[in-house]
mmCIF file of C-alpha atoms in Angstrom:
data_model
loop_
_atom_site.group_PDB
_atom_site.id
_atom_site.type_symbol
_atom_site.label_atom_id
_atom_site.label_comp_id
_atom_site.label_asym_id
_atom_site.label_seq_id
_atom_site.Cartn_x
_atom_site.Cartn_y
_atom_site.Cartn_z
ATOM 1 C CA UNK A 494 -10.103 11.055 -11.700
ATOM 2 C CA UNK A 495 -9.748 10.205 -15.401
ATOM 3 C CA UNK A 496 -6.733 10.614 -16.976
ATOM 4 C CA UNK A 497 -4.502 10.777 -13.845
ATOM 5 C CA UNK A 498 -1.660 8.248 -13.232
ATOM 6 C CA UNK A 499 -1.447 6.067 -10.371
ATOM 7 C CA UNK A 500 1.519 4.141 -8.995
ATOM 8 C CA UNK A 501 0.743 1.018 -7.035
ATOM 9 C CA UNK A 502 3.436 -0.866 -5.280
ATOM 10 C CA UNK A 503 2.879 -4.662 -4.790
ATOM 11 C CA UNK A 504 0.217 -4.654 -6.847
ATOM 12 C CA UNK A 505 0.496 -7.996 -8.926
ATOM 13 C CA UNK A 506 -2.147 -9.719 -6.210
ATOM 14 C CA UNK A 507 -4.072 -9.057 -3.251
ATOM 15 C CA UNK A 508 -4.979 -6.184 -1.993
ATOM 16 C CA UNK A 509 -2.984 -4.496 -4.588
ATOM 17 C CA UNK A 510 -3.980 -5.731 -7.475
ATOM 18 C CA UNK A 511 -8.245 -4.617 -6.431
ATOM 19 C CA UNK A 512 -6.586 -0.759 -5.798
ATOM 20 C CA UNK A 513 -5.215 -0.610 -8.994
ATOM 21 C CA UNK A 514 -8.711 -2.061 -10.621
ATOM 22 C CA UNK A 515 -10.360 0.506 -8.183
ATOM 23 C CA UNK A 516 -8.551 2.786 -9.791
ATOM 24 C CA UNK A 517 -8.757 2.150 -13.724
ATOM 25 C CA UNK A 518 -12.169 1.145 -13.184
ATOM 26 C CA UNK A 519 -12.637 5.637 -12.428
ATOM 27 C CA UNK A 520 -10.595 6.184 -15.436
ATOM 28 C CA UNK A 521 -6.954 5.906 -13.889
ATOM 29 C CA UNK A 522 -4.047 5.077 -16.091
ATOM 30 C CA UNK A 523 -1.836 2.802 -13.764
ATOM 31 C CA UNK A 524 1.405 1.907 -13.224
ATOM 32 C CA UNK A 525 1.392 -1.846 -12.313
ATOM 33 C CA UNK A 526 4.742 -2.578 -9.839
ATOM 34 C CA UNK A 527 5.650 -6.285 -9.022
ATOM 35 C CA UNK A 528 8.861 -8.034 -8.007
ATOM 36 C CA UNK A 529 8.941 -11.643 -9.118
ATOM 37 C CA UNK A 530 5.100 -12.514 -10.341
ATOM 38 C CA UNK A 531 5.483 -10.854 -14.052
ATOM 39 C CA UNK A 532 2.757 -12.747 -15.083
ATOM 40 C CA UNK A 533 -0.023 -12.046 -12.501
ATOM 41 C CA UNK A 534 1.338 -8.549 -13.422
ATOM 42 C CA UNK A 535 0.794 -8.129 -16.954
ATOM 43 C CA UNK A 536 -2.867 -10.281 -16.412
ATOM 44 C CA UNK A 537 -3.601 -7.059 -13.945
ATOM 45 C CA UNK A 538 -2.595 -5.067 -16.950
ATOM 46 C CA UNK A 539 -4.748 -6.643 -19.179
ATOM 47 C CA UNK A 540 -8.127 -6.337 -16.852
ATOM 48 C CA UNK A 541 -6.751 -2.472 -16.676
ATOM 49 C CA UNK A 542 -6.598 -2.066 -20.483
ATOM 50 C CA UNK A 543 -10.074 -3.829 -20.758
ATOM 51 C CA UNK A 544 -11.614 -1.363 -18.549
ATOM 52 C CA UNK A 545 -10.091 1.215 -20.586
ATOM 53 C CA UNK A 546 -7.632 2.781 -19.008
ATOM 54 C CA UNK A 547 -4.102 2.570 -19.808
ATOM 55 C CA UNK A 548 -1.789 0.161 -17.372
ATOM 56 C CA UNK A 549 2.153 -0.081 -17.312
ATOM 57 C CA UNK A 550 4.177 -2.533 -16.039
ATOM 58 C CA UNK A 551 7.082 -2.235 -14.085
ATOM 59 C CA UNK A 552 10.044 -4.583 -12.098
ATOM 60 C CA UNK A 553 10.663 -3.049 -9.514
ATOM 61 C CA UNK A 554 11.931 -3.641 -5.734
ATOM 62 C CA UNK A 555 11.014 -0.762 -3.465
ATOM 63 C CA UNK A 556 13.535 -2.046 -0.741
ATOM 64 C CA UNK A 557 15.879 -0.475 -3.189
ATOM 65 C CA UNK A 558 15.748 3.781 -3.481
ATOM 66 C CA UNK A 559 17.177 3.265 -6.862
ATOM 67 C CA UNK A 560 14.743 0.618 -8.008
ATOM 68 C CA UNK A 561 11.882 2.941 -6.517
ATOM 69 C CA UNK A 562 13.192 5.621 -8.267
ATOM 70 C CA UNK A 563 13.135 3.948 -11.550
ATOM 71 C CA UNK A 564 9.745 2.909 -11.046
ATOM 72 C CA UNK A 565 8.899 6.986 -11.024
ATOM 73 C CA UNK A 566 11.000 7.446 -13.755
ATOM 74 C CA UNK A 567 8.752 5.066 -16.048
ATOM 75 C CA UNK A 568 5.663 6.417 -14.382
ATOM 76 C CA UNK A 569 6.771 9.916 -15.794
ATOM 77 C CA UNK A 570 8.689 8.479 -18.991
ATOM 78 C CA UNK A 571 4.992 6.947 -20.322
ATOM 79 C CA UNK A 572 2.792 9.601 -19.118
ATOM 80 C CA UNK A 573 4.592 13.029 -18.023
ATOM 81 C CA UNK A 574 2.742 12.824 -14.156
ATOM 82 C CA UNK A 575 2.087 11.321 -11.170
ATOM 83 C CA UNK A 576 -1.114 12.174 -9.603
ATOM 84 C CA UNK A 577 -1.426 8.795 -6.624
ATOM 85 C CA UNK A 578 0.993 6.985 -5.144
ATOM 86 C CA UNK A 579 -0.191 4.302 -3.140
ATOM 87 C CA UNK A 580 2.429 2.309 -0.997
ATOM 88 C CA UNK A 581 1.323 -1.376 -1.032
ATOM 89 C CA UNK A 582 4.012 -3.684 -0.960
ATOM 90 C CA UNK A 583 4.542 -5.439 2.137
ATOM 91 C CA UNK A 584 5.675 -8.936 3.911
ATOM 92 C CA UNK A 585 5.429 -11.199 7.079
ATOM 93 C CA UNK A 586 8.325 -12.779 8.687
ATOM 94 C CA UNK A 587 6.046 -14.269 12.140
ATOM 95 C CA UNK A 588 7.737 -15.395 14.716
ATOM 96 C CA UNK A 589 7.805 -15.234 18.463
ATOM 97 C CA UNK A 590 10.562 -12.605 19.310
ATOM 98 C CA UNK A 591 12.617 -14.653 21.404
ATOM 99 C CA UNK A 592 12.602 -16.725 17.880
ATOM 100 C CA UNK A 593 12.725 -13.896 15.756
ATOM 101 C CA UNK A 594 16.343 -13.897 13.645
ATOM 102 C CA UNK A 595 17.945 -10.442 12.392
ATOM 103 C CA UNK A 596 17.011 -11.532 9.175
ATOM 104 C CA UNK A 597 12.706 -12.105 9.499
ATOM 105 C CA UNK A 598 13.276 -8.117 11.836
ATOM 106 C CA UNK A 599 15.353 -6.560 9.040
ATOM 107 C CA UNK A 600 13.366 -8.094 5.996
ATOM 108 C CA UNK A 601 10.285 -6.640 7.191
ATOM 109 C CA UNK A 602 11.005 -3.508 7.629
ATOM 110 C CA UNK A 603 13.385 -3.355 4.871
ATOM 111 C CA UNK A 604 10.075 -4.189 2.164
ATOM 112 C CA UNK A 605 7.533 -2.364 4.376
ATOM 113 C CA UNK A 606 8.962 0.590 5.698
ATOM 114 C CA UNK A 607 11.994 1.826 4.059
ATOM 115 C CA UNK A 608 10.041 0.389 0.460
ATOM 116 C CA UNK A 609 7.486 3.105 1.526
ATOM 117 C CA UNK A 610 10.177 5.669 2.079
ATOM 118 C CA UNK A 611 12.035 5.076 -1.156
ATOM 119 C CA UNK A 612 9.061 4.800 -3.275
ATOM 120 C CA UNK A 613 7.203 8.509 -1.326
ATOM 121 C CA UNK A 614 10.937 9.623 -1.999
ATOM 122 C CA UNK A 615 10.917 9.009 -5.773
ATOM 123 C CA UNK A 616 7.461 10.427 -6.297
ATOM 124 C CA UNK A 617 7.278 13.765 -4.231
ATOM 125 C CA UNK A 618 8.823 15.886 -6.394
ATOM 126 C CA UNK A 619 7.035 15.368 -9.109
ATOM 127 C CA UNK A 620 3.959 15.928 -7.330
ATOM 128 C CA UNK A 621 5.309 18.954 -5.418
ATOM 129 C CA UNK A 622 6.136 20.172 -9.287
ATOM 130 C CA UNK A 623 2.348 19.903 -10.499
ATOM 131 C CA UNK A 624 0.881 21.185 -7.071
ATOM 132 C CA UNK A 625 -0.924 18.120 -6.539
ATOM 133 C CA UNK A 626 -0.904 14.483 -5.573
ATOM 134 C CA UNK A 627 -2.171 11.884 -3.486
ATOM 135 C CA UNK A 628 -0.277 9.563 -1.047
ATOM 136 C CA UNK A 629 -1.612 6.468 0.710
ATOM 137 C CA UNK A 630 0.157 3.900 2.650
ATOM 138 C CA UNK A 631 -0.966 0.558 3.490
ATOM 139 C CA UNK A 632 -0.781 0.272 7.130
ATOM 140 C CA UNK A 633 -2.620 -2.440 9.451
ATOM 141 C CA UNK A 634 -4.881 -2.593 12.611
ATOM 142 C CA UNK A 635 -1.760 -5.050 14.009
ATOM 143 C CA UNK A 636 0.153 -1.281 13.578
ATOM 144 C CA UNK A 637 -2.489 -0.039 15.858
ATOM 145 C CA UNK A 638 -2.972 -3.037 19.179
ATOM 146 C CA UNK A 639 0.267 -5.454 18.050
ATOM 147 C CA UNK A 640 0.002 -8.947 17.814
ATOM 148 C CA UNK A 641 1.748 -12.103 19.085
ATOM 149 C CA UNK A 642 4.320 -13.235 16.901
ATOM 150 C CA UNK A 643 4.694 -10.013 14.473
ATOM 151 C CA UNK A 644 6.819 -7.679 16.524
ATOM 152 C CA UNK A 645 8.953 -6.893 13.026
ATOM 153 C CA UNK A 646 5.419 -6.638 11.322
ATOM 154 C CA UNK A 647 3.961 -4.484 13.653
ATOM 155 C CA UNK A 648 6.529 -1.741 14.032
ATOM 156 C CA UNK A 649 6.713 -1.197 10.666
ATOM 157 C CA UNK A 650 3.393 -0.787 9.982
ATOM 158 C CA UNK A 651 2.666 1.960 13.030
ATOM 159 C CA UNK A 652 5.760 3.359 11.840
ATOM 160 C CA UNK A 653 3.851 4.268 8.554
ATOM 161 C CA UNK A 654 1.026 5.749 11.020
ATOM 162 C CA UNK A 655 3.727 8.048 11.937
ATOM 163 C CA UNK A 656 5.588 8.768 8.737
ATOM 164 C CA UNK A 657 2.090 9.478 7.105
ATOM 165 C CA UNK A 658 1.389 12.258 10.052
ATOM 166 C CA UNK A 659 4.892 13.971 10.076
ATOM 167 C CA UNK A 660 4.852 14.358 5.786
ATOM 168 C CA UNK A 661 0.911 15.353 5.717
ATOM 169 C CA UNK A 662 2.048 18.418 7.739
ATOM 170 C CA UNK A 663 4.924 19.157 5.226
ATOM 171 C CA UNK A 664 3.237 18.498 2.127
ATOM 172 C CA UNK A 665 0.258 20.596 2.707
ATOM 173 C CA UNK A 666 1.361 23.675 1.395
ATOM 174 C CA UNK A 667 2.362 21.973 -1.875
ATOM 175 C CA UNK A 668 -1.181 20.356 -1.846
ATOM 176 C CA UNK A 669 0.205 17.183 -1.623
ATOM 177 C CA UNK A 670 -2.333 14.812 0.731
ATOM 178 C CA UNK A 671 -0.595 11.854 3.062
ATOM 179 C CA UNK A 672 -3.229 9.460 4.311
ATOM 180 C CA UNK A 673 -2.984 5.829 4.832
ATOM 181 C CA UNK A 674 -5.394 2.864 5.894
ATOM 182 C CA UNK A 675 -5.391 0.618 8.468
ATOM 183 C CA UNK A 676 -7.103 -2.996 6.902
ATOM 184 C CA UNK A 677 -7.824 -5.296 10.041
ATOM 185 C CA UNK A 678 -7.739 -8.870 9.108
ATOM 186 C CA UNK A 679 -8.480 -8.891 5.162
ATOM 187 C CA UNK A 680 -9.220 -12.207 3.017
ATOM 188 C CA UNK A 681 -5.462 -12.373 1.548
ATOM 189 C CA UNK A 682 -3.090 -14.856 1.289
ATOM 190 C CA UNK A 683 -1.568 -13.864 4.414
ATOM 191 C CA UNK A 684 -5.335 -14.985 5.983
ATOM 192 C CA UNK A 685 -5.374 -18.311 4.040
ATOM 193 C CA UNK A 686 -2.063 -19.099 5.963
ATOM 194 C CA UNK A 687 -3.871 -18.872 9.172
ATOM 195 C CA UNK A 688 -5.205 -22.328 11.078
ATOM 196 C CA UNK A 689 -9.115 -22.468 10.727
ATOM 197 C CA UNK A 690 -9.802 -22.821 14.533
ATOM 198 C CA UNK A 691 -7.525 -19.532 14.690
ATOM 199 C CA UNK A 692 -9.800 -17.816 12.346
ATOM 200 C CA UNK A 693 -13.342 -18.478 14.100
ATOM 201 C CA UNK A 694 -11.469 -16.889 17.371
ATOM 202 C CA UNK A 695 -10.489 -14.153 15.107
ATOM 203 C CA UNK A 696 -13.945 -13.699 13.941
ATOM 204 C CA UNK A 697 -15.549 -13.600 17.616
ATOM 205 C CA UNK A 698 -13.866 -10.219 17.942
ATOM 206 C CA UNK A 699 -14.780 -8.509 14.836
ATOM 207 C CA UNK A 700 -18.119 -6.892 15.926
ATOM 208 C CA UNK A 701 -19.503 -7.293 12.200
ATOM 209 C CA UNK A 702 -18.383 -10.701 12.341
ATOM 210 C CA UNK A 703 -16.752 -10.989 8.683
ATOM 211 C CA UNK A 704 -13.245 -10.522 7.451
ATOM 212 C CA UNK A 705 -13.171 -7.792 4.910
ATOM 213 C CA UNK A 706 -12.321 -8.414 1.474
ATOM 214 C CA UNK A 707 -9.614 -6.870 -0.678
ATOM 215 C CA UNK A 708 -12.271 -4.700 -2.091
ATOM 216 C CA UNK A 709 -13.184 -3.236 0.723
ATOM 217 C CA UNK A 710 -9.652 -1.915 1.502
ATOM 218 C CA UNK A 711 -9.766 -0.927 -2.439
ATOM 219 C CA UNK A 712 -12.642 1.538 -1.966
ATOM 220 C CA UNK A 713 -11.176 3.251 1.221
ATOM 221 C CA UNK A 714 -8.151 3.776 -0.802
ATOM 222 C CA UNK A 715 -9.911 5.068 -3.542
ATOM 223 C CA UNK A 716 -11.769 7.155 -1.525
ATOM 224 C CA UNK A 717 -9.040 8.963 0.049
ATOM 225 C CA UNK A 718 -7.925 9.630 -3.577
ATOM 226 C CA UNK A 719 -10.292 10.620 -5.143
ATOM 227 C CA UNK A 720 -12.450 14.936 -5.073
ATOM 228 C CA UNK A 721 -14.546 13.031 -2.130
ATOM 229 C CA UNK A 722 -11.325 13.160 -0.285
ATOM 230 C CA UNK A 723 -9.767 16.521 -0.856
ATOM 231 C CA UNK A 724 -9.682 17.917 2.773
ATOM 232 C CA UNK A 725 -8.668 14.726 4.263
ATOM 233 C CA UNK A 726 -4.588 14.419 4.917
ATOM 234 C CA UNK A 727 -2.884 12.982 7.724
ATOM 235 C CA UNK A 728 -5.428 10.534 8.626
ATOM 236 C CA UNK A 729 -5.616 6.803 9.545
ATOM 237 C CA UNK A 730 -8.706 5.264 7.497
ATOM 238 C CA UNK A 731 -9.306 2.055 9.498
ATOM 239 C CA UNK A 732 -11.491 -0.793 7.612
ATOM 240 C CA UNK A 733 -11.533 -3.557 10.807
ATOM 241 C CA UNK A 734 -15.187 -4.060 10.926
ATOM 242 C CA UNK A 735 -15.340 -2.627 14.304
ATOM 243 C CA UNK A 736 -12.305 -3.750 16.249
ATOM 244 C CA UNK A 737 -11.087 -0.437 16.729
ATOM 245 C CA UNK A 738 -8.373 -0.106 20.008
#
């Protein structure tokens, strides 16, 4: 994978910022993306550069196609390709549904659905140009079996599942891959949020009996993009530690 360029959405923090380390770590020059966090961004930037690889970074709010599309513009501006998207960026609005506002249902799937669609839609013909490219979404196993309190959350991440199926099938001629992966419950900051006594009965039903770790979601990523990977498209990489539904 060195020398290719990789775009990573949300990727100031998180699960994010390990893909694009992943990633420059096998030689990957990477566009950073962030939205309000410009210094966690350019500190990604720096572990990039100090690895090796070249790292860009870029303002950028997917919920907006001409935002996204900038974002590809100085993806292809600074290094003439785009070999990897991977569609990161994502929120939580929880709440009951009978609680649930227009606002916390149309915020979440404004950032984690139609921010995957804008950002896939400023990258694909590029890649459909140079006959190759990888795509991976960040869904989630709450995608897969729901969850209390994350109705908005939930549909728009098995609406990825779905998005990622449909475009695998188109790209395929243009050797384009679609994949995405499913993280169950990952140590992020969206885990630190959660009550302790909530988290041991999360952890009873996890059959290996950890949360994963940012890194682990990292190396399923990067293994859907890199030559281990290349006859693998429109597929759901789940990394739940066993609580598969």
């Amino acid at each position: 994978m060195h020398g290719k360029v990789a775009i990573v959405t949300g990727s100031s923090r998180g699960i994010g910022r390990e893909i694009a380390l992943a990633l420059a770590k096998r030689g990957v020059n990477v566009v950073l993306n962030y939205q309000k966090d410009k210094a966690s961004a350019e500190a990604v930037a720096c572990e990039i550069r100090a690895l090796g690889a070249q790292a860009e970074v870029v303002e950028a709010d997917v919920r907006h196609y001409d935002q996204a599309q900038r974002l590809a513009e100085r993806a292809m501006d600074r290094f003439g390709r785009i070999d990897v998207l991977v569609n990161n960026a994502g929120i939580t609005r929880d709440k009951t549904f009978r609680k649930m506002l227009p606002e916390h249902w149309h915020e979440v799937i404004d950032v984690n659905l139609h921010g995957v669609f804008n950002a896939t839609k400023a990258v694909i013909e590029p890649m459909c140009d140079q006959r190759s490219g990888c795509i991976v979404s960040i869904s989630s196993i709450i995608g897969e079996m729901g969850n209390a309190g994350q109705a908005n959350y939930a549909a728009s991440k098995a609406a990825i599942i779905g998005f990622t199926k449909s475009l695998a099938k188109e790209m395929a001629r243009h050797n384009v891959r679609v994949n995405a992966v499913a993280p169950g419950f990952t140590e992020t900051d969206m885990l630190v949020a959660v009550p302790d006594e909530a988290k041991e009965k999360i952890l009873t039903q996890i059959p290996l009996g950890t949360f994963a770790s940012p890194q682990d979601v990292a190396h399923g990523v990067l293994y859907l993009c890199d030559e281990s990977g290349r006859h693998i498209t429109g597929h759901v990489l789940s990394i739940n530690g066993g609580m598969y539904v």
